[in-house]
PDB file of C-alpha atoms in Angstrom:
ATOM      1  CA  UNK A   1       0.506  11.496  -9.588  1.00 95.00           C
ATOM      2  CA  UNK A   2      -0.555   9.203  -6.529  1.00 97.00           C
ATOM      3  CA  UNK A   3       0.446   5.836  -6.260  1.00 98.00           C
ATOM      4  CA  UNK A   4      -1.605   3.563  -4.546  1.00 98.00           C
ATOM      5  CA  UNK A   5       0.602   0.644  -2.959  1.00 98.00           C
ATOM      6  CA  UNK A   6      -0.243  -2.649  -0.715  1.00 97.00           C
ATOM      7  CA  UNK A   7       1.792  -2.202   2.429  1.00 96.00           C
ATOM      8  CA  UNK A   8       3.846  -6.120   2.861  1.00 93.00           C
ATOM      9  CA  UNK A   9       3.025  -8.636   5.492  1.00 88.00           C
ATOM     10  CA  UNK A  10       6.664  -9.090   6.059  1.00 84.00           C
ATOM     11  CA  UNK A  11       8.002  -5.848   7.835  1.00 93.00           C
ATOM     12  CA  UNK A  12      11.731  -4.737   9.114  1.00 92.00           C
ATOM     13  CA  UNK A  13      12.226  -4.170  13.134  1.00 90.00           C
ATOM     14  CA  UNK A  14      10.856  -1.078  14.299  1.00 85.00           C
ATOM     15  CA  UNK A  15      14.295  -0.048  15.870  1.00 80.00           C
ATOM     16  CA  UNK A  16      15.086   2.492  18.582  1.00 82.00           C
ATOM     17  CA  UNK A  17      13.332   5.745  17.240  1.00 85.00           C
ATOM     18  CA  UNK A  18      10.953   8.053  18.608  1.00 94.00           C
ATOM     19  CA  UNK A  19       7.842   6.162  19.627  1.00 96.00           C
ATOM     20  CA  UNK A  20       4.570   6.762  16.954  1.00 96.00           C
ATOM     21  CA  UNK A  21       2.880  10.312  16.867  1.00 96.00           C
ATOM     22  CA  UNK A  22      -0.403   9.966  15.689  1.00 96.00           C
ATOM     23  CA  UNK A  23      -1.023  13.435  15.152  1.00 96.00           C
ATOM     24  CA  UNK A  24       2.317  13.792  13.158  1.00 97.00           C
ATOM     25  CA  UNK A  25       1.188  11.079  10.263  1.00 98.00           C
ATOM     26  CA  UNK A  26       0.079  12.161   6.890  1.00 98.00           C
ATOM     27  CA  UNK A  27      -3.594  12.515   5.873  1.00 98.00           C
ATOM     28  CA  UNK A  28      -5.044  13.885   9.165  1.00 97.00           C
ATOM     29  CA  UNK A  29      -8.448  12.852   8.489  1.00 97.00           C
ATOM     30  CA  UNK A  30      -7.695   9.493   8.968  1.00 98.00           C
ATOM     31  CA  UNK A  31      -6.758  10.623  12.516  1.00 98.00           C
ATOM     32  CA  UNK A  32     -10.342   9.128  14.515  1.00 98.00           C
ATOM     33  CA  UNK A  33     -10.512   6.023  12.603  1.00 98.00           C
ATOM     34  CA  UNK A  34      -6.834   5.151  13.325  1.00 98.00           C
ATOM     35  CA  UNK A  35      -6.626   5.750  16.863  1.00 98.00           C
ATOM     36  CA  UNK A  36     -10.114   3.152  16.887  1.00 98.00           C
ATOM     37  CA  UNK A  37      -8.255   0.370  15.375  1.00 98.00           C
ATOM     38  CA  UNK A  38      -4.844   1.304  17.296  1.00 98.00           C
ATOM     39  CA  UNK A  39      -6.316   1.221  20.695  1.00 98.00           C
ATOM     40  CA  UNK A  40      -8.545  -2.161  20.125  1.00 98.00           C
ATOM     41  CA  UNK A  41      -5.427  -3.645  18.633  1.00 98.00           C
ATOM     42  CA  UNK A  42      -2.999  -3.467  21.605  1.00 98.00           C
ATOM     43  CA  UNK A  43      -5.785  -3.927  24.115  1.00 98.00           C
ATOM     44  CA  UNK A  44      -6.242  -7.113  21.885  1.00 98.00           C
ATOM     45  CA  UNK A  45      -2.658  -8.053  21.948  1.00 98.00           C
ATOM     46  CA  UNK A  46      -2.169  -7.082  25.253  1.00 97.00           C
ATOM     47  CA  UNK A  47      -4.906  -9.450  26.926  1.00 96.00           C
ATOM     48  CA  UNK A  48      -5.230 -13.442  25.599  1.00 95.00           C
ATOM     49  CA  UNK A  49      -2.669 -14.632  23.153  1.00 96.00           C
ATOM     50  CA  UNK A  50      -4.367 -17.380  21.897  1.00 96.00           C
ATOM     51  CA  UNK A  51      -7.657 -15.174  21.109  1.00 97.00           C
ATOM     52  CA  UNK A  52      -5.478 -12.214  19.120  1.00 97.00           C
ATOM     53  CA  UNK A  53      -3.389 -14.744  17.643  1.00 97.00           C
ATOM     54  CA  UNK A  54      -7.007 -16.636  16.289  1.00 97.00           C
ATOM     55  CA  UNK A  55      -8.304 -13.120  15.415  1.00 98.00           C
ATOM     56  CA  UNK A  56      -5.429 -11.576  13.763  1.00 97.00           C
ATOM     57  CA  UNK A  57      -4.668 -15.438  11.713  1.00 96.00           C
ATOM     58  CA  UNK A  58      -1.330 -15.918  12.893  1.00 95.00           C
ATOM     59  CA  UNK A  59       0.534 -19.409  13.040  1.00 94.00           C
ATOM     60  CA  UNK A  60       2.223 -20.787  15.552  1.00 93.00           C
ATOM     61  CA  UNK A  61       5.424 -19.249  14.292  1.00 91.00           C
ATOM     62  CA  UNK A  62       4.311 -15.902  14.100  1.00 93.00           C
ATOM     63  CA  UNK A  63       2.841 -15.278  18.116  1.00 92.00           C
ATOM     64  CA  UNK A  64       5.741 -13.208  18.976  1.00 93.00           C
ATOM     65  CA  UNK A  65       4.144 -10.617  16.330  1.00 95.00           C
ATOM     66  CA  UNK A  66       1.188 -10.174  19.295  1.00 97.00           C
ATOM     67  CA  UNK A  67       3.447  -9.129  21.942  1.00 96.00           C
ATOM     68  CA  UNK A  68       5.547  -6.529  19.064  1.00 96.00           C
ATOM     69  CA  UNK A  69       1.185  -5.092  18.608  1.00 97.00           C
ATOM     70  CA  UNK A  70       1.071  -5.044  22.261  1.00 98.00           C
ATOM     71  CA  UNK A  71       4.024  -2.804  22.623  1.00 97.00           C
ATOM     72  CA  UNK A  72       2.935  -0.144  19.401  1.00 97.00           C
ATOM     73  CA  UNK A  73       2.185   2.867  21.767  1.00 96.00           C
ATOM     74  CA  UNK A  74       5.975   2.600  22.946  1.00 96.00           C
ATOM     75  CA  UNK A  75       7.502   1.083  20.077  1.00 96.00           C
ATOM     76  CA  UNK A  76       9.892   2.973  17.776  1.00 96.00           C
ATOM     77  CA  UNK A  77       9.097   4.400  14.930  1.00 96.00           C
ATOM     78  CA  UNK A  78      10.808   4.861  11.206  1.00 95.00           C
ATOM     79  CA  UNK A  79       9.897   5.606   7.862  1.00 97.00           C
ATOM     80  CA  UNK A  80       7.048   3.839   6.561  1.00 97.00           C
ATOM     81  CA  UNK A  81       9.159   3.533   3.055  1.00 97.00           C
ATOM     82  CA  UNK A  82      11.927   1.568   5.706  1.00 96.00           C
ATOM     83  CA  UNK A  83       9.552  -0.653   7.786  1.00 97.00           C
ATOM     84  CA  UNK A  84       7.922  -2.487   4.558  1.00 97.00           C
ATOM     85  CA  UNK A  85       9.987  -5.262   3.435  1.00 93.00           C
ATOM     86  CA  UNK A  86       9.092  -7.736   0.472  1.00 90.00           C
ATOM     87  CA  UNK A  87       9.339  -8.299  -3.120  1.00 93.00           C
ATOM     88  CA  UNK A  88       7.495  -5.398  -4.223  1.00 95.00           C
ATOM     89  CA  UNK A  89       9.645  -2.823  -1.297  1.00 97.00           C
ATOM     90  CA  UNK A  90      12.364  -4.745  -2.866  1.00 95.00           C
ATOM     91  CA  UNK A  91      12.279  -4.056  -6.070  1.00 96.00           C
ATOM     92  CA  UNK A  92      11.181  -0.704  -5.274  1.00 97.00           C
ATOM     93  CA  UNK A  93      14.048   0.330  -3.200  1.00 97.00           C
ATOM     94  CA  UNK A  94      13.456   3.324  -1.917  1.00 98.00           C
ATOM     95  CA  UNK A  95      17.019   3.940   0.015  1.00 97.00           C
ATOM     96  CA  UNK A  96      18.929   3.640  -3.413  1.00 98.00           C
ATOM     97  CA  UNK A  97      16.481   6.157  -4.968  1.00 98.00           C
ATOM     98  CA  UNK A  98      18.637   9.653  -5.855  1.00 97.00           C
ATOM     99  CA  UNK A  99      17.460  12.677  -3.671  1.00 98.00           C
ATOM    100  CA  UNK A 100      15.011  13.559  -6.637  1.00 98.00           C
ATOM    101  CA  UNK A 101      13.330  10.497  -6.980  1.00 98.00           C
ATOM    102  CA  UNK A 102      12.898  10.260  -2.823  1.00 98.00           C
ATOM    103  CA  UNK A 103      11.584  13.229  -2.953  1.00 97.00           C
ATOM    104  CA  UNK A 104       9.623  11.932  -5.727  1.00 97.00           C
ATOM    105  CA  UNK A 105       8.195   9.236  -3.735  1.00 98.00           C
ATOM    106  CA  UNK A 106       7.585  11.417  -0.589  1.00 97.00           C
ATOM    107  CA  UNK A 107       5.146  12.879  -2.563  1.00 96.00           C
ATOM    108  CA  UNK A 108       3.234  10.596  -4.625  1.00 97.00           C
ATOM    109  CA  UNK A 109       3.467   6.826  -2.967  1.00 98.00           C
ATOM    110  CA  UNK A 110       0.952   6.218  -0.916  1.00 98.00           C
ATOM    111  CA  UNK A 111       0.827   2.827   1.313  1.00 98.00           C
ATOM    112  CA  UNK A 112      -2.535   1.036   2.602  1.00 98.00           C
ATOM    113  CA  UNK A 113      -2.707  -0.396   5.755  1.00 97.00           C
ATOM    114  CA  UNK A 114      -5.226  -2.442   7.880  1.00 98.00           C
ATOM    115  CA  UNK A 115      -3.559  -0.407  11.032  1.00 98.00           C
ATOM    116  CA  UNK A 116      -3.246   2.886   9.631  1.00 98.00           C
ATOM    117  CA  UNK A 117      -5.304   3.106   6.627  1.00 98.00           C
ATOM    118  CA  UNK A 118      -2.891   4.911   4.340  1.00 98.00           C
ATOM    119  CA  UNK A 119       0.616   6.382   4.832  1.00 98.00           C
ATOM    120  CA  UNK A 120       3.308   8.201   3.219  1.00 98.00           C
ATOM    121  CA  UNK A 121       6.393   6.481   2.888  1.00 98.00           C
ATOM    122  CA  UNK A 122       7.539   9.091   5.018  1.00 97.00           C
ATOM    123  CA  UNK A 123       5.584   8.874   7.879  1.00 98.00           C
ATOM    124  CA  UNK A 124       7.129   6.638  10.930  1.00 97.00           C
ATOM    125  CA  UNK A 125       5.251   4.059  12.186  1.00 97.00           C
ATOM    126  CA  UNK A 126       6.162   1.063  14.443  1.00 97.00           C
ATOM    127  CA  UNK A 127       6.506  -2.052  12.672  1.00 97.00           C
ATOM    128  CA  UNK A 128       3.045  -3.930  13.549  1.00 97.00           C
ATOM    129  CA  UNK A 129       1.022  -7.124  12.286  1.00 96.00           C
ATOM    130  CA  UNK A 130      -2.674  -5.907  10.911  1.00 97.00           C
ATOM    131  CA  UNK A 131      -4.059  -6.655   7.865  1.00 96.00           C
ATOM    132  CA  UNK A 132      -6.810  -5.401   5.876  1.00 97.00           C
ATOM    133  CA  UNK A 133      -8.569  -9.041   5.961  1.00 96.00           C
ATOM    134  CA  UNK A 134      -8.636  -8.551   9.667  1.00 97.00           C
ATOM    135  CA  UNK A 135     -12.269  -8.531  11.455  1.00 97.00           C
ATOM    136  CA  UNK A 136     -11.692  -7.139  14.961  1.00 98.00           C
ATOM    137  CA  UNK A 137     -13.976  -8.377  17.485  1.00 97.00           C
ATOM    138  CA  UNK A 138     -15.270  -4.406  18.379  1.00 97.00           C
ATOM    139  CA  UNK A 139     -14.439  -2.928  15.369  1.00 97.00           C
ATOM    140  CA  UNK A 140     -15.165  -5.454  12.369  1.00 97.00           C
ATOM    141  CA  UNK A 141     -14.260  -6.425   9.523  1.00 97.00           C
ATOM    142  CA  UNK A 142     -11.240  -3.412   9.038  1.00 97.00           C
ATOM    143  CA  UNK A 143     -11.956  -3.316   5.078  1.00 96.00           C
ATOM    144  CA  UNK A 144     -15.580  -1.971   6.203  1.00 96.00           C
ATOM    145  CA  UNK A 145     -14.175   0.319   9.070  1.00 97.00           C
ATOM    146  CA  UNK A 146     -11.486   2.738   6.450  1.00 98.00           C
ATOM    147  CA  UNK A 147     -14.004   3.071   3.993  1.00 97.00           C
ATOM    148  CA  UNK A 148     -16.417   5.992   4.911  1.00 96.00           C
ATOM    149  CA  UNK A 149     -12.798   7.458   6.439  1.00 96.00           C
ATOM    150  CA  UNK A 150     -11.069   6.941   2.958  1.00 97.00           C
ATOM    151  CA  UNK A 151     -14.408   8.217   1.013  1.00 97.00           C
ATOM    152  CA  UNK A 152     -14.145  11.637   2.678  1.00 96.00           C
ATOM    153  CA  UNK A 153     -10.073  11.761   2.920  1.00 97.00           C
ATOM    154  CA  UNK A 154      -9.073  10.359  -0.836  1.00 97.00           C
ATOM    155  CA  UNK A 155     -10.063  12.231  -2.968  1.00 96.00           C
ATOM    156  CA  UNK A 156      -8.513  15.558  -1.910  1.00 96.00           C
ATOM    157  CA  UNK A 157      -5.121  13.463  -1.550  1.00 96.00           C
ATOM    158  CA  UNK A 158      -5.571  12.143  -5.255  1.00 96.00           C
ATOM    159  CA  UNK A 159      -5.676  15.911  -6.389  1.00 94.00           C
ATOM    160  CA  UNK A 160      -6.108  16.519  -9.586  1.00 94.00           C
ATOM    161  CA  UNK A 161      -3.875  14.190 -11.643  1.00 95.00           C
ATOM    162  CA  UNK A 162      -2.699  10.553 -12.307  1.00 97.00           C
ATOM    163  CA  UNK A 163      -3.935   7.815  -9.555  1.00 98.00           C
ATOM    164  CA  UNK A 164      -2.236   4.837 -10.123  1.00 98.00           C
ATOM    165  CA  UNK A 165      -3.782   1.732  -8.796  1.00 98.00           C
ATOM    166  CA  UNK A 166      -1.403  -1.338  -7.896  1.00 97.00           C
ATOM    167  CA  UNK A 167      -3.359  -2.769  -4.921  1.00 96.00           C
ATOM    168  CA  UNK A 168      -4.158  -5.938  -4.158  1.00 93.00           C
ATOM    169  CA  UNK A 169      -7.897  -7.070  -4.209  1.00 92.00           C
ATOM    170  CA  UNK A 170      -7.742  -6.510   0.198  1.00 93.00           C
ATOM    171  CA  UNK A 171      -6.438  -3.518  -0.189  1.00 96.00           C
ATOM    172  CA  UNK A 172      -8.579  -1.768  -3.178  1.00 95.00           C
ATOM    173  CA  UNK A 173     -11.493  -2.887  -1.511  1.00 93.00           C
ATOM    174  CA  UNK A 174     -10.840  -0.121   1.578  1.00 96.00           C
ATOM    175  CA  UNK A 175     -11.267   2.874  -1.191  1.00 97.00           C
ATOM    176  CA  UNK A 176     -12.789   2.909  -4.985  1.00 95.00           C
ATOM    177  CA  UNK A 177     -12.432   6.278  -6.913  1.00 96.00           C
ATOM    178  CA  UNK A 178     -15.516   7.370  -7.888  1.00 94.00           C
ATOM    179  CA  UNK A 179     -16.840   9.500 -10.485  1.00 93.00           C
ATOM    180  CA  UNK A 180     -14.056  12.059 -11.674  1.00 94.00           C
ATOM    181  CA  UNK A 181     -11.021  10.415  -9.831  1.00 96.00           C
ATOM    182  CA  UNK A 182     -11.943   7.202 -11.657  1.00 96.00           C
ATOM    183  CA  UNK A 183     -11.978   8.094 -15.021  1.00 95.00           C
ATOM    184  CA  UNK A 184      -7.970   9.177 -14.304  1.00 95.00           C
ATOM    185  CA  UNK A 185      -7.853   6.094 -12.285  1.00 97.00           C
ATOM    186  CA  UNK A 186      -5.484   3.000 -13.876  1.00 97.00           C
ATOM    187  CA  UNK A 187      -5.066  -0.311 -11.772  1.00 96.00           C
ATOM    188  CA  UNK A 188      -2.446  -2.416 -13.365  1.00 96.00           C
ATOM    189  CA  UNK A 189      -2.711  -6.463 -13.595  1.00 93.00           C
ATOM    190  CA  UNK A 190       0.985  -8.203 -14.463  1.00 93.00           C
ATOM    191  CA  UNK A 191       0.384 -11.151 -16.989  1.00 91.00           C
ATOM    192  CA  UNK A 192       2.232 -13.736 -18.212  1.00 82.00           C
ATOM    193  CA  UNK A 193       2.827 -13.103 -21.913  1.00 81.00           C
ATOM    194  CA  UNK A 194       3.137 -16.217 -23.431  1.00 73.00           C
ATOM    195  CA  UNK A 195      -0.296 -17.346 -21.707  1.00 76.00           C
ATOM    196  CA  UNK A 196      -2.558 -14.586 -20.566  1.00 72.00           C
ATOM    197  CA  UNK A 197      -2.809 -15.725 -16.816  1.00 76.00           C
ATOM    198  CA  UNK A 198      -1.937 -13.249 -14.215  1.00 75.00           C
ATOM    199  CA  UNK A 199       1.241 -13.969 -12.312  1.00 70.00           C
ATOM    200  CA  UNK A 200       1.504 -14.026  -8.241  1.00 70.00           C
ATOM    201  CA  UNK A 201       5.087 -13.359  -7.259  1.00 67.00           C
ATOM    202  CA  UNK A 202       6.523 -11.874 -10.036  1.00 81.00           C
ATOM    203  CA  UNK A 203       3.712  -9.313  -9.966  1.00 90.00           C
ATOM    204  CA  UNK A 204       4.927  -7.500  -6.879  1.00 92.00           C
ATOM    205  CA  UNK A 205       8.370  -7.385  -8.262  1.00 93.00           C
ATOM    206  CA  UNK A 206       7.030  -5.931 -11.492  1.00 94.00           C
ATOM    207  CA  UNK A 207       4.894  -3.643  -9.612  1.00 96.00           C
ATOM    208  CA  UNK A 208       8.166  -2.519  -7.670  1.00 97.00           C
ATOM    209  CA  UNK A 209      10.192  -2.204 -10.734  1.00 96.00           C
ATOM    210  CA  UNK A 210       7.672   0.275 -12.408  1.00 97.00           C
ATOM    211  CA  UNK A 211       7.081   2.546  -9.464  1.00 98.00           C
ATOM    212  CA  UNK A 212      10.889   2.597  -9.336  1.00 98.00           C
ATOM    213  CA  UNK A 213      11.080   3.443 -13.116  1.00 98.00           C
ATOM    214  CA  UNK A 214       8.439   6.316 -13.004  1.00 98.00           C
ATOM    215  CA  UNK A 215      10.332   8.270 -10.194  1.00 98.00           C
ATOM    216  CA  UNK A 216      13.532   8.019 -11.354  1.00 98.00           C
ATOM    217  CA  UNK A 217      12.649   9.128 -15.095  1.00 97.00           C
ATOM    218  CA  UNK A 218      10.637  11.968 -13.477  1.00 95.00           C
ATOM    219  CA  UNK A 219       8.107  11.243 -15.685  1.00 93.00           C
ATOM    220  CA  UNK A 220       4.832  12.907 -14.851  1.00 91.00           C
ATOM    221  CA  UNK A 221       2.015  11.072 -16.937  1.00 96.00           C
ATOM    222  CA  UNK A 222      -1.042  13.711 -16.599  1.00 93.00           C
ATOM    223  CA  UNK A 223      -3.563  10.171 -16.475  1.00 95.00           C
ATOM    224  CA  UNK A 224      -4.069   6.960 -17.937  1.00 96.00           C
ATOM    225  CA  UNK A 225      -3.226   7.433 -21.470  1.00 96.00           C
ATOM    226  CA  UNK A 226      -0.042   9.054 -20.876  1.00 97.00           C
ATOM    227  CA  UNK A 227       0.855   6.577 -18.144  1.00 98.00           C
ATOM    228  CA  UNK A 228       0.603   4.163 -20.804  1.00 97.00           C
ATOM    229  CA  UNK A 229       3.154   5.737 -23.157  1.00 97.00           C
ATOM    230  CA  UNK A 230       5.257   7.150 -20.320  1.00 97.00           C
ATOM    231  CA  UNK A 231       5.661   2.963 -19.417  1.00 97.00           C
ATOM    232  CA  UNK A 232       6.289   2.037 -23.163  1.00 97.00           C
ATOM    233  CA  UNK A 233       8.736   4.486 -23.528  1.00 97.00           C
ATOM    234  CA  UNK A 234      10.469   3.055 -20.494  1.00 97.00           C
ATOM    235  CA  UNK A 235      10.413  -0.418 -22.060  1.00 96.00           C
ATOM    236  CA  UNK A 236       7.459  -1.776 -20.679  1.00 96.00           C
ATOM    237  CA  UNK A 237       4.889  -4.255 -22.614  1.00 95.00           C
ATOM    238  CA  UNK A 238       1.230  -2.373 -22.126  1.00 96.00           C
ATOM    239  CA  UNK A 239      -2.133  -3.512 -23.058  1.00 95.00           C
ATOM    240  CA  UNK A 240      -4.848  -0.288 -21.700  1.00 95.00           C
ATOM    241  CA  UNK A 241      -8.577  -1.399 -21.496  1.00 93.00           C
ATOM    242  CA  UNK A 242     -10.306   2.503 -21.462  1.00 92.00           C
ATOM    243  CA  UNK A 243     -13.147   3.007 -19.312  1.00 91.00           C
ATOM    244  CA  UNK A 244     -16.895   2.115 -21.125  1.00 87.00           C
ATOM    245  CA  UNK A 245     -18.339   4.292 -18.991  1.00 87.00           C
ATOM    246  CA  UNK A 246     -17.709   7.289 -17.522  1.00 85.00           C
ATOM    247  CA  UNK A 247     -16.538   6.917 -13.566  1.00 86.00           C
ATOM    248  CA  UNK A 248     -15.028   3.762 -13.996  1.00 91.00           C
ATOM    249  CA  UNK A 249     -11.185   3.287 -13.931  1.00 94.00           C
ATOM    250  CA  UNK A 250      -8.877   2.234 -17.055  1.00 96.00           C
ATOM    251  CA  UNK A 251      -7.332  -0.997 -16.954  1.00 96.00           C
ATOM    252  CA  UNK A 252      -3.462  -1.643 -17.527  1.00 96.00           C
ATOM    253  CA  UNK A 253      -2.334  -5.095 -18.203  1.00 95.00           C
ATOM    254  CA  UNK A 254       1.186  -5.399 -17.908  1.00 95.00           C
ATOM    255  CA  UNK A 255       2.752  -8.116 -20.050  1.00 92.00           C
ATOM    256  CA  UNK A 256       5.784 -10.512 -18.725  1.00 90.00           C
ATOM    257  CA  UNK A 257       7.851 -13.308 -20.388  1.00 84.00           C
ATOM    258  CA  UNK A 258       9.173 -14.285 -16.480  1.00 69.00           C
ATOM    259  CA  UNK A 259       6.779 -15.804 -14.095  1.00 57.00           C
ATOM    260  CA  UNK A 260       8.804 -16.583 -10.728  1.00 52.00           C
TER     261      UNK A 260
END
């Protein structure tokens, strides 16, 4: 199984580790089109505030987040799974996980990123501010930029099993399965029971709370349908839309009585 996560726009301090190895993080293939956006960030960050703070749509209250891009080449590094913060990490968390379902996540959670492109929870990176919306003066618009890089990388991470889609729009838009990997593809909307209408907040948390359900059951759903029992079984409300056409993905709705 690979789960497909949004990384968060809050993120913890990078600390005092070992400054980023590019070559060390997962999904080499991503290598060329990471060290692009890496090196036109910090020059970015490193030259006129006011411009990179414009560019990267940051308020007034967030400039020091130019000078921690800046600083990324020297900056420490930790876990990916450590430096995302927010409701969904929250819910998630990953440190509380037993040594199974770590090893669990190691494995199967995957993390977009407008700076990286995709990481393991594993891999250390420098905390940074980059998001997929971002259009780089050199570079462009960075959804554009991952996706021939994520076209050819992907697939070969997504195996042969389970994908599990919980993206947001941003972030989905930097890789679609195709073909075969699609049909075994499920992307997950949280809805509001009572009313139908998709929740905002409380569908990161629920998002969180599943991932955190599937790897401590050790369930291993082979695709869609079975993810769809495996998440009943484990007390979760499930509507599942199958594809009407082969290479398209199945759709999960998730159903919710909370909404905050």
């Amino acid at each position: 199984m690979l789960v497909l996560l949004p990384p968060s726009e809050g993120k913890a301090s990078s600390g005092r580790g070992a400054p980023l190895k590019l070559e060390s993080l997962s999904l080499p293939g991503l290598a060329e089109a990471r060290a692009a956006v890496l090196d036109e960030l910090v020059e970015l960050c490193a030259g006129d505030e006011e411009k990179a703070r414009e560019v990267l749509g940051l308020s007034e209250g967030l400039r020091g987040e130019v000078a921690k891009n800046a600083e990324l080449r020297t900056a420490g590094a930790r876990p990916a799974g450590e430096i995302y913060t927010g409701v969904l990490y929250d819910a998630l968390d990953l440190a509380s996980l037993d040594t199974a379902a770590k090893k669990r996540a190691a494995r199967s959670l995957l993390v977009f990123s407008g700076l990286w492109g995709a990481v393991r929870v594993s891999d250390r990176i420098p905390s940074y501010r980059c998001s997929m919306g971002v259009k780089l003066p050199g570079l462009g618009a960075l959804g554009t930029h991952w996706r021939t890089a994520m076209a050819a990388v992907l697939p070969e991470a997504a195996g042969d099993g389970l994908v599990l889609d919980l993206r947001s729009a941003a972030y989905a838009a930097a890789w679609k399965p195709k073909g075969e990997v699609a049909g075994r593809t499920a992307s997950v909307r949280v809805l509001h029971a009572p009313t139908g209408k998709v929740v905002s907040h409380f569908n990161k948390a629920t998002k969180g709370r599943i991932v955190r359900s599937l790897l401590t059951s050790g369930t291993k759903p082979g695709g869609p349908a079975e993810l769809v029992e495996a998440l009943r079984d484990l007390g979760y409300e499930v509507e599942a839309t199958a594809p009407g056409k082969a290479g398209a993905p199945w759709s999960l709705d998730v159903l919710v009585d909370e909404i905050h």
